[in-house]
PDB file of C-alpha atoms in Angstrom:
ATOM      1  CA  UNK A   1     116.105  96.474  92.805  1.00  0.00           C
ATOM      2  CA  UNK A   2     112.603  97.690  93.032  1.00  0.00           C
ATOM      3  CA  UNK A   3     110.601  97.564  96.317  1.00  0.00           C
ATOM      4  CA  UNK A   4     107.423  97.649  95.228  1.00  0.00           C
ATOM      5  CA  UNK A   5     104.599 100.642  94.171  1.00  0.00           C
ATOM      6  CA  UNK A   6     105.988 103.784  94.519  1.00  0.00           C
ATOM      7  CA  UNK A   7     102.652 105.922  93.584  1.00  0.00           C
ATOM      8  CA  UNK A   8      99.645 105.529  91.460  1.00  0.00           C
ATOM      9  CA  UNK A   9      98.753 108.231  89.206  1.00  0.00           C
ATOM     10  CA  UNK A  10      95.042 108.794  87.432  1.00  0.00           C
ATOM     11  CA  UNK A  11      94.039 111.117  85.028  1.00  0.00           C
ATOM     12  CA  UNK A  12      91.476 113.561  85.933  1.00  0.00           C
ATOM     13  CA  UNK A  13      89.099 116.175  83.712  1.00  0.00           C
ATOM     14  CA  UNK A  14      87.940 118.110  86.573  1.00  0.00           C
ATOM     15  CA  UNK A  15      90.451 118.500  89.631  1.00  0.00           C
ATOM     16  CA  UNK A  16      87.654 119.010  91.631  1.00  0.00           C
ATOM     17  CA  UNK A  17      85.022 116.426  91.232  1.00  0.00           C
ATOM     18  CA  UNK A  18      87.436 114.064  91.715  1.00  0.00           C
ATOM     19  CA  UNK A  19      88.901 115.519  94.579  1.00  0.00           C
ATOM     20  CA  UNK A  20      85.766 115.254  96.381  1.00  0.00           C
ATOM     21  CA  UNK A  21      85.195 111.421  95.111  1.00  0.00           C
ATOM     22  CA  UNK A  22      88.405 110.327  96.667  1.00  0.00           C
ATOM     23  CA  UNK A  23      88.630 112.336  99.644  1.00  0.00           C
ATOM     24  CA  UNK A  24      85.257 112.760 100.951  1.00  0.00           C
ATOM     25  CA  UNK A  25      83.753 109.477  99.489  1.00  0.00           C
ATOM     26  CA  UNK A  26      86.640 107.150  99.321  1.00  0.00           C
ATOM     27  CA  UNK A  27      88.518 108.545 102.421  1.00  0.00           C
ATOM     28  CA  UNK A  28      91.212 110.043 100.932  1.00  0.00           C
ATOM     29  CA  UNK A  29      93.469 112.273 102.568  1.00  0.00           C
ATOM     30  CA  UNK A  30      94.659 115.370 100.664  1.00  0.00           C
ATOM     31  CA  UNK A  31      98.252 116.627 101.194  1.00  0.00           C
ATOM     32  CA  UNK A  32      98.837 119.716  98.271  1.00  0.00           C
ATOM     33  CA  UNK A  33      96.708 120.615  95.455  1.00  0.00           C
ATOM     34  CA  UNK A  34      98.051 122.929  92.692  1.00  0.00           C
ATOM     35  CA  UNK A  35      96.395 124.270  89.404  1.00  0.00           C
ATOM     36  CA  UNK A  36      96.939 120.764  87.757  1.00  0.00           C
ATOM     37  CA  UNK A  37      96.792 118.283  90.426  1.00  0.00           C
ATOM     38  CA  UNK A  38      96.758 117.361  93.496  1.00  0.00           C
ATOM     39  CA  UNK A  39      98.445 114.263  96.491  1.00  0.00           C
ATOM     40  CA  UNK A  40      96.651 112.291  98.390  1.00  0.00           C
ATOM     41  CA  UNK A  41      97.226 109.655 100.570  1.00  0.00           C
ATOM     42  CA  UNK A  42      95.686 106.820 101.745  1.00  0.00           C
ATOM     43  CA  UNK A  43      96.865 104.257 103.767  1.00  0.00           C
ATOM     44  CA  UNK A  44     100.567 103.646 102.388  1.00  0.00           C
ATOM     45  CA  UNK A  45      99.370 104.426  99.201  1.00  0.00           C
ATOM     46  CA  UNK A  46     100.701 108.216  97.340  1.00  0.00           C
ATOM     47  CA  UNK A  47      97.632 108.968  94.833  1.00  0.00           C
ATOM     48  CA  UNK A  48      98.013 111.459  92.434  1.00  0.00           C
ATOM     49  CA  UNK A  49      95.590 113.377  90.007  1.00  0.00           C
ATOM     50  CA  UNK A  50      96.781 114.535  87.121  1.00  0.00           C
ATOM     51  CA  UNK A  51      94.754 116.865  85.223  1.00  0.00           C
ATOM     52  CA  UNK A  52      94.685 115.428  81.636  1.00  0.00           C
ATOM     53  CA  UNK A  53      92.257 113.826  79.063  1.00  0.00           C
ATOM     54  CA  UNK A  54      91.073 110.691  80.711  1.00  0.00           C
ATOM     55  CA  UNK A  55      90.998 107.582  78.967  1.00  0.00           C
ATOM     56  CA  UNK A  56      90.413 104.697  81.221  1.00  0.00           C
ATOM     57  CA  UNK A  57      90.780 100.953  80.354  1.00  0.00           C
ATOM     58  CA  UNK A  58      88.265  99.456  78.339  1.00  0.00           C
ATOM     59  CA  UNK A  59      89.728  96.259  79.839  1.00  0.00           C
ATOM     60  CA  UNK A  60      89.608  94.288  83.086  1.00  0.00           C
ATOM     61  CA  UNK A  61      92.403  96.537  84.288  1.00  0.00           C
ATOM     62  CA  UNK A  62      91.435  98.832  87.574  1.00  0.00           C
ATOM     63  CA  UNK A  63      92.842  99.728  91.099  1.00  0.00           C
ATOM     64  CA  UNK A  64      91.402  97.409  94.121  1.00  0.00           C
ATOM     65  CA  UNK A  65      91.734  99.373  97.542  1.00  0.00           C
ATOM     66  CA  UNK A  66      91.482  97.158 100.551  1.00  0.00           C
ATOM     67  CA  UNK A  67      88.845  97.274 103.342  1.00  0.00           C
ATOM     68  CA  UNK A  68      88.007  95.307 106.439  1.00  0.00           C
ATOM     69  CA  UNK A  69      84.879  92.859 106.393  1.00  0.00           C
ATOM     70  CA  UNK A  70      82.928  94.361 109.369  1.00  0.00           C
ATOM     71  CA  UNK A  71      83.499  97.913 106.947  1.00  0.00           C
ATOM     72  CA  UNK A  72      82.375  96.694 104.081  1.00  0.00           C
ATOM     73  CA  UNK A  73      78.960  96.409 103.601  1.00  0.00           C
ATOM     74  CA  UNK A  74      77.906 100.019 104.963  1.00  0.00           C
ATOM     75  CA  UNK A  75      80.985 101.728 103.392  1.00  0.00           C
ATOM     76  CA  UNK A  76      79.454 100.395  99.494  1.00  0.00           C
ATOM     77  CA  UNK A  77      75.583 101.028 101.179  1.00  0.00           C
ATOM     78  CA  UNK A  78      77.316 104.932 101.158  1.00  0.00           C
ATOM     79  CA  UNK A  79      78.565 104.759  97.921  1.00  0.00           C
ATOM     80  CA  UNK A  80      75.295 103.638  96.225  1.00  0.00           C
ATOM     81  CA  UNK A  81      73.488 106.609  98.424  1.00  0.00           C
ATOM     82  CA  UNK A  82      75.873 108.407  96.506  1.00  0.00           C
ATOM     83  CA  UNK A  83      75.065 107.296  92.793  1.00  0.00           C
ATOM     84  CA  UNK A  84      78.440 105.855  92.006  1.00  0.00           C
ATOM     85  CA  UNK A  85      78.251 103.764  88.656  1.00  0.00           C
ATOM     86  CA  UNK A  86      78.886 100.258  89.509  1.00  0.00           C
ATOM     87  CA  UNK A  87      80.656  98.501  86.633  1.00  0.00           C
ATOM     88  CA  UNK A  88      80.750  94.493  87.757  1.00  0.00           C
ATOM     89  CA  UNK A  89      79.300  91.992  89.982  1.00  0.00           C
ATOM     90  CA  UNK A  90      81.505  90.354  92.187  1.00  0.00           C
ATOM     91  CA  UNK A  91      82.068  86.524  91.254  1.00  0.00           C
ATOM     92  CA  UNK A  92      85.747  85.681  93.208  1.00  0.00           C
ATOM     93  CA  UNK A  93      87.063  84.858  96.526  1.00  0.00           C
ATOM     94  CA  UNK A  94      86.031  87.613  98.985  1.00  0.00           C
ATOM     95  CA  UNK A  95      83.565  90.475  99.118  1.00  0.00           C
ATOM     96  CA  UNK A  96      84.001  93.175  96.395  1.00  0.00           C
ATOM     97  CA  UNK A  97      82.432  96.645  95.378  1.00  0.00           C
ATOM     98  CA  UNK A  98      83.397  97.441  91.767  1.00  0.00           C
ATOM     99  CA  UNK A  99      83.035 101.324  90.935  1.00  0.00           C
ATOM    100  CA  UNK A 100      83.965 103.752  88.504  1.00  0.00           C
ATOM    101  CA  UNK A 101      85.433 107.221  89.932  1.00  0.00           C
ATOM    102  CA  UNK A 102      83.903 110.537  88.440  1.00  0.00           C
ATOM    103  CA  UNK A 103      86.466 110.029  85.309  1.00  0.00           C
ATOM    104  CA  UNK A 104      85.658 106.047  84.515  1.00  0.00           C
ATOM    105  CA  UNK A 105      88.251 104.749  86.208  1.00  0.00           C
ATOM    106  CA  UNK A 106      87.541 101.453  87.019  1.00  0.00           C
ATOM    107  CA  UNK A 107      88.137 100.759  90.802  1.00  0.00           C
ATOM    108  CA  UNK A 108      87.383  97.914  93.217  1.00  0.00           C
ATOM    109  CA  UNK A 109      86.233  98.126  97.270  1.00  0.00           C
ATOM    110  CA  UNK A 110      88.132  94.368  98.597  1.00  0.00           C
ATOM    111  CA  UNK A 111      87.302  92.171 101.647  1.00  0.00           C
ATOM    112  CA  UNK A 112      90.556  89.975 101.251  1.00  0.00           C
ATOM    113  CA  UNK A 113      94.571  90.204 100.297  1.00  0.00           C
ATOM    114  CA  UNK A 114      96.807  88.093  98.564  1.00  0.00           C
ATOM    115  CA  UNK A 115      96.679  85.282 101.057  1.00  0.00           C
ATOM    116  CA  UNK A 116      93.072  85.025 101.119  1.00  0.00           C
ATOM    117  CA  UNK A 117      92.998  85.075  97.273  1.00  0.00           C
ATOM    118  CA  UNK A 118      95.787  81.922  97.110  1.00  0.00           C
ATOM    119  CA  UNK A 119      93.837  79.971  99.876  1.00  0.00           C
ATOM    120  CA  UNK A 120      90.414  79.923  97.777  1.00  0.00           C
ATOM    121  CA  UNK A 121      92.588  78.559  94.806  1.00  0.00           C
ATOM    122  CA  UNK A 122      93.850  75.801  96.957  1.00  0.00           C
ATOM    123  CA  UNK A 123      90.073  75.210  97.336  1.00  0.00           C
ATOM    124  CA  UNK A 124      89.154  75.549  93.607  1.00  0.00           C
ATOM    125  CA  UNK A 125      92.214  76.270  91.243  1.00  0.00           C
ATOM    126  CA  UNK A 126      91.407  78.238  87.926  1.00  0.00           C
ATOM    127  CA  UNK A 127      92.061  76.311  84.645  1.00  0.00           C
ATOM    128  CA  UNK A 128      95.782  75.961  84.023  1.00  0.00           C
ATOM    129  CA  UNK A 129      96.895  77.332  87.240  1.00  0.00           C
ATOM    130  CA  UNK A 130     100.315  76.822  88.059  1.00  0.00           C
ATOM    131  CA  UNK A 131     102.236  77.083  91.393  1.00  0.00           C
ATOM    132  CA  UNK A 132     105.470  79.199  91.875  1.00  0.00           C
ATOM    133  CA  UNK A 133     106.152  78.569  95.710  1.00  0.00           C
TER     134      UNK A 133
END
């Protein structure tokens, strides 16, 4: 039976640019690096860059990484400072940063969890929602 994420895994065309971006702007820890790649933690979460041809989603898909509120506002005042590309403007439940990483990977800053998230649709469900619990 599966437990849940094991590790998330991003494709990277320079090691380290994006090394940098997630550890020293995103607060990664790094645990190994090697010629093609490299582990980092954060949180519970295993990251790991693969070095490959990037091609990122040209959808909605992205990664959201979690933050407290009274964090939020001068961790995304850092990122600006540091010319990230921002990709959309937050319109749901709860404060969020969308960026792209140094490869285009689309990635989301998050004031909120799951619970949060369910509570606002209490308040104002989307069209066609429909309950499981």
């Amino acid at each position: 039976m599966l437990q849940g994420l094991n590790h998330l895994t991003l494709a990277t065309g320079d090691l380290d640019k994006s090394l940098a971006f997630y550890v020293d702007l995103l607060g990664c820890r790094p645990r190994v690096k090697w010629a093609r790649g490299a582990y980092l933690t954060l949180g519970e979460l295993w990251l790991c860059l693969s070095c490959d041809l990037p091609r990122p989603a040209g959808d909605y898909s992205h990664v959201a990484f979690g933050i407290p509120a009274e964090h939020f506002a001068p961790f995304c005042a850092r990122l600006r400072a540091a010319g990230v590309v921002e990709w959309k403007t937050n319109r749901s439940e709860g404060d969020s940063f969308y960026l792209k990483d140094p490869d285009g990977h689309r990635l989301e800053i998050h004031v909120g969890d799951l619970e949060s998230r369910l509570a606002s649709l209490r308040e104002a469900p989307y069209q066609g929602l429909v309950w499981f619990d």
